């Protein structure tokens, strides 16, 4: 082995340790793989026994050379694992997974894999099988490892290892950077802005007013997509003098039993330690559905833990505020709605707000539009959401950019960018249509009249 003369003793020791750690890591992977395969075999064996398929179970026990001295732990069943996987898949993708499929007539059946060594070992006598240890057999793929063995992949139990990682996962959801959004960017959203200030800012600015008064602990924002619900949360992250936890659906959903409930509990515990704090739950309808009959056991436990934690923030000294957003408020049940003091409709921009939003997104564009022209543009953009108006402003700028590109393609020199006129907005309106309909908007109005709380 060549030794670099320029390496110090510490560097040589570090490199040697790295070389030694590679085999240890590979060995750890091998041990974990054997452990996982062994667990799968014992799960299948327990399921066969439960279904009273004793002959098949005996054949598996003999061929896989399993040990009768081991059994699956309590509350661990193959059926429950499949149900929780289906629940996890449905919550994340809004559809159930397809587990099996029927082969087409022209499709060949999958070939049966055979192990020649295992076939020869089956001819051994019973005495030979007992004499050979499963871990010593070269052709045996599933090593039997006692649960309390010292060569386990990790000395910690799974629950202990998960509990150590959960606070770190929660802390990663802290919003500490500048979101670039201010209250002034939330045009036409004066009502929800004032409610958010009453819940987070005013108790800090005027503590004497809220000495004997509990501020709003939970606010639910609902409305059509693109109306500014997430924009309000971004503005709160900057303007609010609180610690903001931005929690997405993927952070809550876990296929492991009980981990989602632990994550919620750790989330609220961490929020209490960082009080005053705000927890933002985006797309809460994907987390908690109001249809009880279609929920799996894991989803019901998750919902129950969330409701318990929402009830636990009621004491004023916790100083935790929960902000939730949804596009489907009718999918939430009454038990969850009761936890939110305010349920506010974030409506489509009105006639006065639409020109202001267009101006805001076109502030870097030169225009020669008069006040009357902006008013006409507001009439053309009825039923447009804030997101639609942003796309419309981008289309106006792209229309002018296309003209410049065509000029450059002819070989001519392109002069300065011309100013935007009313005709440019008209062309953009013909290209960009609203993403929501008036029928959907009426549905939000109806829900607000029945369940809203301003």
Short mmCIF file of C-alpha atoms in Angstrom, two decimals:
data_model
loop_
_atom_site.label_atom_id
_atom_site.label_comp_id
_atom_site.label_asym_id
_atom_site.label_seq_id
_atom_site.Cartn_x
_atom_site.Cartn_y
_atom_site.Cartn_z
CA UNK A 1 0.00 0.00 0.00
CA UNK A 2 1.43 3.39 -1.01
CA UNK A 3 1.52 5.98 1.77
CA UNK A 4 1.24 9.65 0.96
CA UNK A 5 4.17 11.34 2.72
CA UNK A 6 2.24 14.60 2.93
CA UNK A 7 -0.54 13.13 5.08
CA UNK A 8 -0.43 13.83 8.78
CA UNK A 9 -0.93 11.14 11.41
CA UNK A 10 -4.47 12.37 12.11
CA UNK A 11 -5.37 12.29 8.39
CA UNK A 12 -3.97 8.76 8.00
CA UNK A 13 -5.95 7.60 11.03
CA UNK A 14 -9.14 9.18 9.63
CA UNK A 15 -8.67 7.50 6.24
CA UNK A 16 -8.03 4.12 7.87
CA UNK A 17 -11.17 4.49 9.96
CA UNK A 18 -13.17 5.26 6.83
CA UNK A 19 -11.85 2.11 5.14
CA UNK A 20 -12.74 0.04 8.19
CA UNK A 21 -16.24 1.54 8.42
CA UNK A 22 -17.19 0.41 4.89
CA UNK A 23 -17.19 -3.35 5.72
CA UNK A 24 -19.02 -2.65 8.97
CA UNK A 25 -21.70 -0.72 7.10
CA UNK A 26 -22.11 -3.48 4.52
CA UNK A 27 -22.35 -6.07 7.28
CA UNK A 28 -25.02 -3.98 8.99
CA UNK A 29 -27.04 -3.87 5.75
CA UNK A 30 -26.74 -7.65 5.40
CA UNK A 31 -27.94 -8.17 8.97
CA UNK A 32 -30.91 -5.84 8.45
CA UNK A 33 -31.84 -7.62 5.20
CA UNK A 34 -31.73 -11.04 6.85
CA UNK A 35 -33.78 -9.71 9.76
CA UNK A 36 -36.41 -8.27 7.44
CA UNK A 37 -36.70 -11.46 5.37
CA UNK A 38 -36.93 -13.55 8.51
CA UNK A 39 -39.75 -11.36 9.85
CA UNK A 40 -41.62 -11.68 6.57
CA UNK A 41 -41.47 -15.48 6.75
CA UNK A 42 -42.76 -15.55 10.32
CA UNK A 43 -45.57 -13.11 9.43
CA UNK A 44 -46.67 -15.37 6.57
CA UNK A 45 -46.39 -18.41 8.82
CA UNK A 46 -48.58 -16.81 11.49
CA UNK A 47 -51.14 -15.82 8.87
CA UNK A 48 -51.29 -19.37 7.50
CA UNK A 49 -51.82 -20.75 11.01
CA UNK A 50 -54.59 -18.22 11.60
CA UNK A 51 -56.30 -19.28 8.38
CA UNK A 52 -55.97 -22.93 9.48
CA UNK A 53 -53.80 -23.78 6.47
CA UNK A 54 -51.73 -26.14 8.59
CA UNK A 55 -50.28 -28.25 5.79
CA UNK A 56 -49.06 -25.17 3.93
CA UNK A 57 -47.68 -23.75 7.18
CA UNK A 58 -45.84 -26.99 7.92
CA UNK A 59 -44.38 -26.99 4.41
CA UNK A 60 -43.16 -23.38 4.87
CA UNK A 61 -41.77 -24.24 8.30
CA UNK A 62 -39.80 -27.16 6.86
CA UNK A 63 -38.64 -25.60 3.59
CA UNK A 64 -37.60 -22.25 5.12
CA UNK A 65 -36.21 -24.06 8.17
CA UNK A 66 -37.97 -21.81 10.63
CA UNK A 67 -37.77 -22.36 14.36
CA UNK A 68 -40.90 -23.25 16.37
CA UNK A 69 -39.36 -21.41 19.31
CA UNK A 70 -40.17 -18.06 17.69
CA UNK A 71 -43.51 -16.39 17.09
CA UNK A 72 -44.81 -13.03 15.89
CA UNK A 73 -45.20 -10.42 18.62
CA UNK A 74 -48.62 -9.31 19.80
CA UNK A 75 -50.50 -6.63 17.80
CA UNK A 76 -48.40 -7.43 14.71
CA UNK A 77 -50.50 -9.07 12.03
CA UNK A 78 -50.09 -9.30 8.27
CA UNK A 79 -53.69 -8.18 7.80
CA UNK A 80 -53.20 -5.05 9.91
CA UNK A 81 -49.98 -4.17 8.08
CA UNK A 82 -51.82 -4.38 4.75
CA UNK A 83 -54.70 -2.24 6.06
CA UNK A 84 -52.37 0.46 7.34
CA UNK A 85 -50.45 0.47 4.07
CA UNK A 86 -53.75 0.94 2.21
CA UNK A 87 -54.69 3.77 4.58
CA UNK A 88 -51.29 5.43 4.11
CA UNK A 89 -51.54 5.10 0.31
CA UNK A 90 -55.10 6.48 0.20
CA UNK A 91 -54.26 9.45 2.42
CA UNK A 92 -51.27 10.36 0.28
CA UNK A 93 -52.63 9.66 -3.23
CA UNK A 94 -56.43 9.79 -2.66
CA UNK A 95 -56.87 6.29 -4.07
CA UNK A 96 -56.38 2.74 -2.83
CA UNK A 97 -53.38 0.72 -4.02
CA UNK A 98 -53.81 -2.19 -6.40
CA UNK A 99 -52.33 -5.22 -4.66
CA UNK A 100 -52.95 -8.00 -7.22
CA UNK A 101 -53.92 -8.10 -10.87
CA UNK A 102 -55.19 -10.79 -13.21
CA UNK A 103 -52.78 -11.95 -15.90
CA UNK A 104 -53.84 -11.59 -19.50
CA UNK A 105 -54.32 -14.72 -21.62
CA UNK A 106 -51.29 -13.85 -23.74
CA UNK A 107 -49.17 -12.96 -20.73
CA UNK A 108 -46.83 -15.73 -19.51
CA UNK A 109 -47.09 -16.83 -15.93
CA UNK A 110 -44.19 -15.81 -13.72
CA UNK A 111 -41.55 -18.56 -13.56
CA UNK A 112 -41.05 -20.45 -10.32
CA UNK A 113 -37.70 -19.75 -8.78
CA UNK A 114 -35.87 -22.82 -7.51
CA UNK A 115 -32.72 -23.17 -5.48
CA UNK A 116 -30.73 -26.28 -6.50
CA UNK A 117 -28.85 -26.31 -3.24
CA UNK A 118 -32.04 -26.16 -1.23
CA UNK A 119 -33.50 -28.97 -3.33
CA UNK A 120 -30.54 -31.21 -2.53
CA UNK A 121 -30.64 -30.29 1.13
CA UNK A 122 -34.27 -31.45 1.30
CA UNK A 123 -33.06 -35.04 0.79
CA UNK A 124 -31.09 -34.98 4.01
CA UNK A 125 -32.20 -37.04 6.93
CA UNK A 126 -33.98 -35.54 9.87
CA UNK A 127 -30.92 -36.03 12.01
CA UNK A 128 -28.77 -34.11 9.56
CA UNK A 129 -31.27 -31.24 9.46
CA UNK A 130 -31.20 -30.96 13.24
CA UNK A 131 -27.44 -31.11 13.29
CA UNK A 132 -26.99 -28.30 10.80
CA UNK A 133 -27.55 -24.86 12.26
CA UNK A 134 -29.53 -22.49 10.04
CA UNK A 135 -26.95 -19.78 10.46
CA UNK A 136 -24.16 -22.18 9.42
CA UNK A 137 -25.82 -23.38 6.22
CA UNK A 138 -24.41 -21.69 3.14
CA UNK A 139 -27.63 -21.91 1.15
CA UNK A 140 -29.92 -20.66 3.89
CA UNK A 141 -31.02 -17.04 3.30
CA UNK A 142 -32.84 -16.30 6.56
CA UNK A 143 -30.71 -16.26 9.67
CA UNK A 144 -32.49 -16.76 12.99
CA UNK A 145 -31.48 -13.90 15.32
CA UNK A 146 -32.83 -13.77 18.89
CA UNK A 147 -34.71 -10.59 19.70
CA UNK A 148 -32.32 -9.73 22.53
CA UNK A 149 -29.16 -10.55 20.59
CA UNK A 150 -26.24 -8.20 20.92
CA UNK A 151 -25.62 -8.28 17.16
CA UNK A 152 -28.95 -6.59 16.41
CA UNK A 153 -28.74 -3.82 13.77
CA UNK A 154 -29.22 -1.25 16.51
CA UNK A 155 -29.16 -1.40 20.26
CA UNK A 156 -32.23 0.82 20.53
CA UNK A 157 -35.73 -0.46 20.22
CA UNK A 158 -37.62 0.82 17.12
CA UNK A 159 -39.90 3.02 19.19
CA UNK A 160 -36.96 4.60 21.01
CA UNK A 161 -35.12 5.24 17.76
CA UNK A 162 -38.21 6.81 16.17
CA UNK A 163 -38.86 9.03 19.19
CA UNK A 164 -35.34 10.41 18.91
CA UNK A 165 -35.88 11.34 15.26
CA UNK A 166 -39.36 12.88 15.61
CA UNK A 167 -38.33 16.15 17.33
CA UNK A 168 -35.75 16.67 14.60
CA UNK A 169 -38.42 16.16 11.92
CA UNK A 170 -40.65 18.71 13.64
CA UNK A 171 -37.84 21.24 14.03
CA UNK A 172 -37.16 21.01 10.30
CA UNK A 173 -40.61 22.56 9.71
CA UNK A 174 -39.64 25.85 11.34
CA UNK A 175 -39.95 28.78 8.93
CA UNK A 176 -36.96 30.98 9.72
CA UNK A 177 -36.19 32.54 6.33
CA UNK A 178 -37.88 35.59 4.85
CA UNK A 179 -40.87 34.43 2.78
CA UNK A 180 -40.91 37.69 0.82
CA UNK A 181 -44.63 38.23 1.51
CA UNK A 182 -46.06 41.15 3.48
CA UNK A 183 -49.57 42.08 4.56
CA UNK A 184 -49.55 44.63 1.74
CA UNK A 185 -49.19 41.78 -0.75
CA UNK A 186 -52.48 40.21 0.41
CA UNK A 187 -54.74 42.52 -1.57
CA UNK A 188 -58.48 42.21 -1.00
CA UNK A 189 -58.01 40.01 2.10
CA UNK A 190 -58.62 42.60 4.81
CA UNK A 191 -61.03 40.47 6.87
CA UNK A 192 -58.76 37.41 7.34
CA UNK A 193 -55.76 39.68 7.88
CA UNK A 194 -57.52 41.42 10.77
CA UNK A 195 -58.50 38.07 12.30
CA UNK A 196 -54.90 36.84 12.10
CA UNK A 197 -53.67 40.03 13.75
CA UNK A 198 -56.21 39.60 16.56
CA UNK A 199 -54.95 36.06 17.10
CA UNK A 200 -51.18 36.59 16.97
CA UNK A 201 -50.01 40.21 16.94
CA UNK A 202 -52.44 42.17 19.10
CA UNK A 203 -51.97 39.93 22.19
CA UNK A 204 -48.23 40.72 21.97
CA UNK A 205 -48.64 44.44 21.21
CA UNK A 206 -51.41 45.08 23.75
CA UNK A 207 -51.07 42.52 26.56
CA UNK A 208 -53.10 44.67 28.96
CA UNK A 209 -56.14 44.33 26.68
CA UNK A 210 -55.87 40.52 26.60
CA UNK A 211 -55.15 40.13 30.30
CA UNK A 212 -58.58 38.63 30.97
CA UNK A 213 -59.37 37.79 27.34
CA UNK A 214 -58.31 34.69 25.42
CA UNK A 215 -57.46 35.40 21.75
CA UNK A 216 -58.56 33.15 18.95
CA UNK A 217 -56.73 29.81 19.19
CA UNK A 218 -57.71 28.38 15.82
CA UNK A 219 -58.67 29.81 12.43
CA UNK A 220 -59.83 27.80 9.42
CA UNK A 221 -59.43 29.43 6.00
CA UNK A 222 -61.52 27.92 3.23
CA UNK A 223 -62.28 28.93 -0.31
CA UNK A 224 -61.58 28.17 -3.97
CA UNK A 225 -58.00 27.30 -4.97
CA UNK A 226 -55.70 30.24 -5.57
CA UNK A 227 -57.52 32.85 -3.49
CA UNK A 228 -54.63 33.52 -1.08
CA UNK A 229 -54.94 31.09 1.83
CA UNK A 230 -51.31 29.99 1.70
CA UNK A 231 -50.29 33.56 0.89
CA UNK A 232 -51.75 34.68 4.21
CA UNK A 233 -49.69 32.04 6.02
CA UNK A 234 -46.52 33.28 4.28
CA UNK A 235 -47.33 36.86 5.28
CA UNK A 236 -47.92 35.72 8.86
CA UNK A 237 -44.52 34.01 8.85
CA UNK A 238 -42.86 37.39 8.27
CA UNK A 239 -45.21 39.91 9.87
CA UNK A 240 -46.13 37.82 12.90
CA UNK A 241 -43.76 37.88 15.83
CA UNK A 242 -44.28 34.18 16.45
CA UNK A 243 -42.51 30.93 15.57
CA UNK A 244 -44.21 29.41 12.52
CA UNK A 245 -44.40 25.65 11.89
CA UNK A 246 -45.33 24.95 8.28
CA UNK A 247 -46.49 21.32 8.32
CA UNK A 248 -47.29 19.55 5.05
CA UNK A 249 -49.26 16.36 4.55
CA UNK A 250 -46.18 14.29 3.78
CA UNK A 251 -44.74 15.10 7.21
CA UNK A 252 -47.81 13.77 9.01
CA UNK A 253 -48.45 10.65 6.98
CA UNK A 254 -46.43 7.57 7.87
CA UNK A 255 -46.92 3.92 7.03
CA UNK A 256 -45.54 2.86 10.42
CA UNK A 257 -48.04 2.08 13.14
CA UNK A 258 -48.38 4.89 15.68
CA UNK A 259 -45.71 7.17 14.18
CA UNK A 260 -48.16 9.78 12.85
CA UNK A 261 -49.72 10.18 16.31
CA UNK A 262 -46.27 10.57 17.87
CA UNK A 263 -45.36 13.19 15.28
CA UNK A 264 -48.44 15.28 16.10
CA UNK A 265 -47.73 15.11 19.82
CA UNK A 266 -44.10 16.12 19.26
CA UNK A 267 -45.25 18.95 17.01
CA UNK A 268 -47.46 20.51 19.68
CA UNK A 269 -44.88 19.90 22.42
CA UNK A 270 -42.21 21.65 20.33
CA UNK A 271 -44.62 24.51 19.59
CA UNK A 272 -45.18 24.98 23.34
CA UNK A 273 -41.43 25.17 23.90
CA UNK A 274 -41.13 27.85 21.17
CA UNK A 275 -44.21 29.84 22.24
CA UNK A 276 -45.59 32.16 21.07
CA UNK A 277 -45.91 29.96 18.01
CA UNK A 278 -48.18 29.30 15.05
CA UNK A 279 -48.89 25.91 13.45
CA UNK A 280 -50.01 26.07 9.81
CA UNK A 281 -51.85 22.96 8.56
CA UNK A 282 -52.23 23.22 4.80
CA UNK A 283 -54.81 21.03 3.02
CA UNK A 284 -56.19 19.79 6.33
CA UNK A 285 -59.01 17.97 4.52
CA UNK A 286 -56.41 15.49 3.22
CA UNK A 287 -55.36 14.76 6.81
CA UNK A 288 -58.74 14.43 8.51
CA UNK A 289 -61.74 13.26 6.53
CA UNK A 290 -65.28 13.54 7.83
CA UNK A 291 -66.32 10.17 6.38
CA UNK A 292 -65.90 7.82 9.35
CA UNK A 293 -67.04 4.62 7.66
CA UNK A 294 -64.26 4.66 5.06
CA UNK A 295 -61.43 5.37 7.49
CA UNK A 296 -58.99 2.69 8.53
CA UNK A 297 -58.01 2.20 12.14
CA UNK A 298 -54.75 4.13 11.64
CA UNK A 299 -56.61 7.14 10.21
CA UNK A 300 -59.05 7.12 13.11
CA UNK A 301 -56.19 7.07 15.65
CA UNK A 302 -54.50 9.91 13.79
CA UNK A 303 -57.70 11.98 13.78
CA UNK A 304 -58.30 11.30 17.46
CA UNK A 305 -54.79 12.44 18.42
CA UNK A 306 -55.11 15.62 16.37
CA UNK A 307 -58.42 16.52 18.01
CA UNK A 308 -56.93 15.84 21.44
CA UNK A 309 -53.96 18.11 20.77
CA UNK A 310 -56.23 20.87 19.43
CA UNK A 311 -58.24 20.69 22.65
CA UNK A 312 -55.03 20.81 24.67
CA UNK A 313 -54.02 24.27 23.41
CA UNK A 314 -57.03 26.00 24.97
CA UNK A 315 -55.18 27.31 28.09
CA UNK A 316 -54.05 30.85 27.40
CA UNK A 317 -50.55 30.40 28.81
CA UNK A 318 -49.63 27.99 26.00
CA UNK A 319 -49.81 30.84 23.44
CA UNK A 320 -50.17 28.50 20.46
CA UNK A 321 -52.20 29.50 17.41
CA UNK A 322 -53.36 26.98 14.79
CA UNK A 323 -54.03 28.14 11.24
CA UNK A 324 -55.55 25.64 8.81
CA UNK A 325 -56.46 25.91 5.13
CA UNK A 326 -58.70 23.76 2.94
CA UNK A 327 -60.33 23.79 -0.46
CA UNK A 328 -62.99 21.30 0.66
CA UNK A 329 -64.51 22.44 3.98
CA UNK A 330 -67.53 20.16 3.50
CA UNK A 331 -65.21 17.15 3.95
CA UNK A 332 -64.48 18.16 7.56
CA UNK A 333 -66.68 16.87 10.36
CA UNK A 334 -68.26 18.88 13.17
CA UNK A 335 -65.81 17.61 15.79
CA UNK A 336 -62.90 19.21 13.92
CA UNK A 337 -64.78 22.39 13.02
CA UNK A 338 -65.57 22.96 16.69
CA UNK A 339 -61.85 23.29 17.40
CA UNK A 340 -61.58 26.38 15.17
CA UNK A 341 -62.96 29.58 16.68
CA UNK A 342 -63.05 31.31 13.31
CA UNK A 343 -64.04 29.77 9.99
CA UNK A 344 -63.49 32.34 7.25
CA UNK A 345 -64.24 32.25 3.54
CA UNK A 346 -61.30 33.53 1.50
CA UNK A 347 -63.39 34.69 -1.42
CA UNK A 348 -62.59 35.52 -5.02
CA UNK A 349 -61.24 39.07 -5.49
CA UNK A 350 -64.06 41.55 -5.99
CA UNK A 351 -64.36 44.19 -8.69
CA UNK A 352 -62.27 46.70 -6.74
CA UNK A 353 -59.52 44.24 -5.77
CA UNK A 354 -58.92 42.68 -9.20
CA UNK A 355 -57.32 45.81 -10.78
CA UNK A 356 -55.14 46.23 -7.69
CA UNK A 357 -53.90 42.63 -7.91
CA UNK A 358 -53.15 43.05 -11.62
CA UNK A 359 -51.22 46.25 -10.92
CA UNK A 360 -49.29 44.50 -8.16
CA UNK A 361 -48.14 41.68 -10.45
CA UNK A 362 -47.37 44.10 -13.31
CA UNK A 363 -45.48 46.66 -11.23
CA UNK A 364 -42.22 45.86 -13.04
CA UNK A 365 -43.90 46.32 -16.45
CA UNK A 366 -44.20 49.69 -18.19
CA UNK A 367 -47.83 50.47 -18.94
CA UNK A 368 -49.90 53.37 -20.26
CA UNK A 369 -53.18 52.24 -18.75
CA UNK A 370 -55.47 54.84 -17.28
CA UNK A 371 -57.71 54.39 -14.25
CA UNK A 372 -60.62 53.74 -16.60
CA UNK A 373 -58.58 51.05 -18.41
CA UNK A 374 -57.80 49.27 -15.13
CA UNK A 375 -61.49 49.38 -14.26
CA UNK A 376 -62.34 47.77 -17.60
CA UNK A 377 -59.71 45.07 -16.95
CA UNK A 378 -61.39 44.39 -13.61
CA UNK A 379 -64.70 43.78 -15.39
CA UNK A 380 -63.08 41.37 -17.85
CA UNK A 381 -61.58 39.25 -15.08
CA UNK A 382 -64.73 38.29 -13.18
CA UNK A 383 -64.42 34.87 -11.41
CA UNK A 384 -60.61 35.10 -11.62
CA UNK A 385 -58.75 34.09 -8.46
CA UNK A 386 -55.60 35.79 -7.24
CA UNK A 387 -53.54 32.99 -8.78
CA UNK A 388 -55.39 33.39 -12.10
CA UNK A 389 -54.65 37.12 -12.11
CA UNK A 390 -50.97 36.42 -11.48
CA UNK A 391 -50.92 34.07 -14.49
CA UNK A 392 -52.79 36.70 -16.50
CA UNK A 393 -50.15 39.33 -15.70
CA UNK A 394 -47.43 36.88 -16.72
CA UNK A 395 -49.22 36.22 -20.01
CA UNK A 396 -49.35 39.97 -20.72
CA UNK A 397 -45.58 40.20 -20.26
CA UNK A 398 -45.03 37.06 -22.36
CA UNK A 399 -47.14 38.55 -25.17
CA UNK A 400 -44.81 41.54 -25.42
CA UNK A 401 -41.79 39.23 -25.17
CA UNK A 402 -43.10 37.19 -28.12
CA UNK A 403 -43.23 40.34 -30.24
CA UNK A 404 -39.62 41.14 -29.44
CA UNK A 405 -38.53 37.56 -30.22
CA UNK A 406 -40.20 37.70 -33.65
CA UNK A 407 -38.45 41.00 -34.37
CA UNK A 408 -35.08 39.55 -33.41
CA UNK A 409 -35.68 36.42 -35.53
CA UNK A 410 -36.04 38.58 -38.64
CA UNK A 411 -32.58 40.02 -38.03
CA UNK A 412 -33.78 43.46 -37.07
CA UNK A 413 -32.68 45.19 -33.91
CA UNK A 414 -35.17 45.23 -31.08
CA UNK A 415 -35.82 48.60 -29.55
CA UNK A 416 -36.94 49.31 -25.98
CA UNK A 417 -39.84 47.30 -24.55
CA UNK A 418 -43.09 48.98 -25.43
CA UNK A 419 -45.68 49.89 -22.80
CA UNK A 420 -48.61 47.63 -22.04
CA UNK A 421 -51.96 48.72 -23.43
CA UNK A 422 -55.52 47.59 -22.81
CA UNK A 423 -55.45 45.43 -25.93
CA UNK A 424 -52.62 43.34 -24.42
CA UNK A 425 -54.79 42.55 -21.42
CA UNK A 426 -57.67 41.64 -23.72
CA UNK A 427 -55.49 39.15 -25.62
CA UNK A 428 -54.28 37.64 -22.33
CA UNK A 429 -57.86 37.26 -21.06
CA UNK A 430 -58.69 35.31 -24.23
CA UNK A 431 -55.79 32.96 -23.52
CA UNK A 432 -56.08 32.59 -19.72
CA UNK A 433 -59.48 31.52 -18.44
CA UNK A 434 -60.52 31.34 -14.76
CA UNK A 435 -59.77 28.07 -12.98
CA UNK A 436 -62.96 28.16 -10.86
CA UNK A 437 -66.60 28.56 -11.83
CA UNK A 438 -69.39 30.61 -10.31
CA UNK A 439 -71.17 27.35 -9.39
CA UNK A 440 -68.25 26.32 -7.18
CA UNK A 441 -68.13 29.77 -5.59
CA UNK A 442 -71.80 29.51 -4.65
CA UNK A 443 -71.05 26.21 -2.93
CA UNK A 444 -68.50 27.97 -0.69
CA UNK A 445 -71.01 30.74 0.09
CA UNK A 446 -73.58 28.15 1.10
CA UNK A 447 -71.13 26.36 3.40
CA UNK A 448 -70.06 29.66 4.95
CA UNK A 449 -73.69 30.58 5.67
CA UNK A 450 -74.26 27.24 7.40
CA UNK A 451 -70.96 26.68 9.25
CA UNK A 452 -68.94 29.90 9.01
CA UNK A 453 -67.78 31.96 11.99
CA UNK A 454 -66.63 35.50 11.31
#
